[in-house]
């Protein structure tokens, strides 16, 4: 009987010791991720998930056109910077070609405001991609991708900003891109 009591006491001690141990993850808690949203300025008359990231520019106005957009962030104080990258898209061909060194395209600029208005000239976007206005066709896209770097070092982009960290009225907490469609 003494051995049984001793064994049960020892077993109870180990169960309590294991229950009291807390396993702590070495990774930071991603409760909110990067809250950064970019919308065309002005917004389309009827905003939908299909047109919220599109800015239409007539081919005839490429030389003088601007890509204007409004930015919003619910946690701008946690974001170190948001960089804008550009690539030219024609069908399935992307220029410059994505590589491990440049997966987002060519760096255009670091945004100056996370809650305000921004503007990029279409001619600057073309210059960065190496595509000339004379080579443009209808339905070509200038794709501007956003990459947010948090103050703790985490990076959010089109590659890792999925539904698990999304939560605004349009179903996203992070705008991975805006498309300038040339018509």
mmCIF file of C-alpha atoms in Angstrom, residues 65-154:
data_model
loop_
_atom_site.group_PDB
_atom_site.id
_atom_site.type_symbol
_atom_site.label_atom_id
_atom_site.label_comp_id
_atom_site.label_asym_id
_atom_site.label_seq_id
_atom_site.Cartn_x
_atom_site.Cartn_y
_atom_site.Cartn_z
ATOM 1 C CA UNK A 65 -0.766 60.833 -66.272
ATOM 2 C CA UNK A 66 -0.328 60.251 -62.564
ATOM 3 C CA UNK A 67 -1.224 57.302 -60.404
ATOM 4 C CA UNK A 68 -2.923 58.910 -57.413
ATOM 5 C CA UNK A 69 -3.928 56.899 -54.356
ATOM 6 C CA UNK A 70 -4.940 57.325 -50.738
ATOM 7 C CA UNK A 71 -3.296 55.319 -47.992
ATOM 8 C CA UNK A 72 -4.656 54.293 -44.594
ATOM 9 C CA UNK A 73 -3.109 52.385 -41.726
ATOM 10 C CA UNK A 74 -4.639 51.378 -38.403
ATOM 11 C CA UNK A 75 -1.206 50.659 -36.936
ATOM 12 C CA UNK A 76 1.114 53.167 -38.660
ATOM 13 C CA UNK A 77 3.080 53.508 -35.407
ATOM 14 C CA UNK A 78 4.101 49.828 -35.727
ATOM 15 C CA UNK A 79 5.211 50.128 -39.379
ATOM 16 C CA UNK A 80 8.774 51.174 -40.113
ATOM 17 C CA UNK A 81 8.243 51.772 -43.846
ATOM 18 C CA UNK A 82 6.171 50.860 -46.893
ATOM 19 C CA UNK A 83 8.050 50.535 -50.181
ATOM 20 C CA UNK A 84 6.416 50.661 -53.623
ATOM 21 C CA UNK A 85 7.768 48.431 -56.409
ATOM 22 C CA UNK A 86 6.701 48.447 -60.060
ATOM 23 C CA UNK A 87 6.612 45.962 -62.921
ATOM 24 C CA UNK A 88 5.069 46.028 -66.395
ATOM 25 C CA UNK A 89 2.576 43.246 -67.139
ATOM 26 C CA UNK A 90 1.436 42.252 -70.626
ATOM 27 C CA UNK A 91 -0.638 39.079 -70.532
ATOM 28 C CA UNK A 92 1.533 36.639 -68.583
ATOM 29 C CA UNK A 93 4.830 38.404 -69.331
ATOM 30 C CA UNK A 94 6.166 40.504 -66.459
ATOM 31 C CA UNK A 95 9.018 43.015 -66.911
ATOM 32 C CA UNK A 96 11.328 42.927 -65.102
ATOM 33 C CA UNK A 97 11.139 39.206 -64.537
ATOM 34 C CA UNK A 98 10.682 38.308 -60.882
ATOM 35 C CA UNK A 99 13.813 36.863 -59.300
ATOM 36 C CA UNK A 100 14.946 36.021 -55.808
ATOM 37 C CA UNK A 101 16.889 39.301 -55.804
ATOM 38 C CA UNK A 102 13.851 41.331 -56.933
ATOM 39 C CA UNK A 103 10.635 39.377 -56.267
ATOM 40 C CA UNK A 104 8.422 42.478 -56.175
ATOM 41 C CA UNK A 105 9.693 44.357 -59.255
ATOM 42 C CA UNK A 106 11.797 47.530 -59.299
ATOM 43 C CA UNK A 107 11.794 49.815 -56.264
ATOM 44 C CA UNK A 108 10.054 53.116 -57.051
ATOM 45 C CA UNK A 109 9.937 54.854 -53.683
ATOM 46 C CA UNK A 110 9.338 54.611 -49.979
ATOM 47 C CA UNK A 111 5.939 56.095 -49.212
ATOM 48 C CA UNK A 112 6.006 59.276 -47.172
ATOM 49 C CA UNK A 113 2.568 58.960 -45.598
ATOM 50 C CA UNK A 114 0.727 55.946 -44.251
ATOM 51 C CA UNK A 115 -2.451 57.974 -43.761
ATOM 52 C CA UNK A 116 -2.652 60.394 -46.635
ATOM 53 C CA UNK A 117 -2.372 60.892 -50.359
ATOM 54 C CA UNK A 118 0.413 59.672 -52.614
ATOM 55 C CA UNK A 119 1.116 60.112 -56.296
ATOM 56 C CA UNK A 120 3.453 58.438 -58.783
ATOM 57 C CA UNK A 121 3.867 59.610 -62.365
ATOM 58 C CA UNK A 122 3.134 56.967 -64.978
ATOM 59 C CA UNK A 123 6.201 58.075 -66.966
ATOM 60 C CA UNK A 124 8.374 57.400 -63.880
ATOM 61 C CA UNK A 125 6.830 53.934 -63.531
ATOM 62 C CA UNK A 126 7.591 53.224 -67.202
ATOM 63 C CA UNK A 127 11.140 54.509 -66.801
ATOM 64 C CA UNK A 128 11.746 52.170 -63.857
ATOM 65 C CA UNK A 129 10.544 49.118 -65.820
ATOM 66 C CA UNK A 130 12.501 50.038 -68.968
ATOM 67 C CA UNK A 131 9.357 50.054 -71.116
ATOM 68 C CA UNK A 132 8.800 53.045 -73.400
ATOM 69 C CA UNK A 133 5.444 54.696 -74.024
ATOM 70 C CA UNK A 134 5.763 53.817 -77.722
ATOM 71 C CA UNK A 135 5.837 50.087 -76.841
ATOM 72 C CA UNK A 136 2.626 50.154 -74.781
ATOM 73 C CA UNK A 137 -0.550 48.409 -75.881
ATOM 74 C CA UNK A 138 -4.119 48.526 -74.657
ATOM 75 C CA UNK A 139 -4.632 46.426 -71.492
ATOM 76 C CA UNK A 140 -0.969 46.585 -70.468
ATOM 77 C CA UNK A 141 -0.612 47.000 -66.708
ATOM 78 C CA UNK A 142 1.829 48.823 -64.534
ATOM 79 C CA UNK A 143 1.621 46.830 -61.320
ATOM 80 C CA UNK A 144 2.682 48.626 -58.154
ATOM 81 C CA UNK A 145 3.288 46.228 -55.255
ATOM 82 C CA UNK A 146 3.555 47.351 -51.655
ATOM 83 C CA UNK A 147 5.943 45.866 -49.108
ATOM 84 C CA UNK A 148 5.484 46.884 -45.470
ATOM 85 C CA UNK A 149 8.298 46.441 -42.974
ATOM 86 C CA UNK A 150 7.250 46.436 -39.338
ATOM 87 C CA UNK A 151 9.411 47.993 -36.619
ATOM 88 C CA UNK A 152 10.021 44.496 -35.223
ATOM 89 C CA UNK A 153 11.445 43.359 -38.598
ATOM 90 C CA UNK A 154 8.476 41.403 -39.978
#
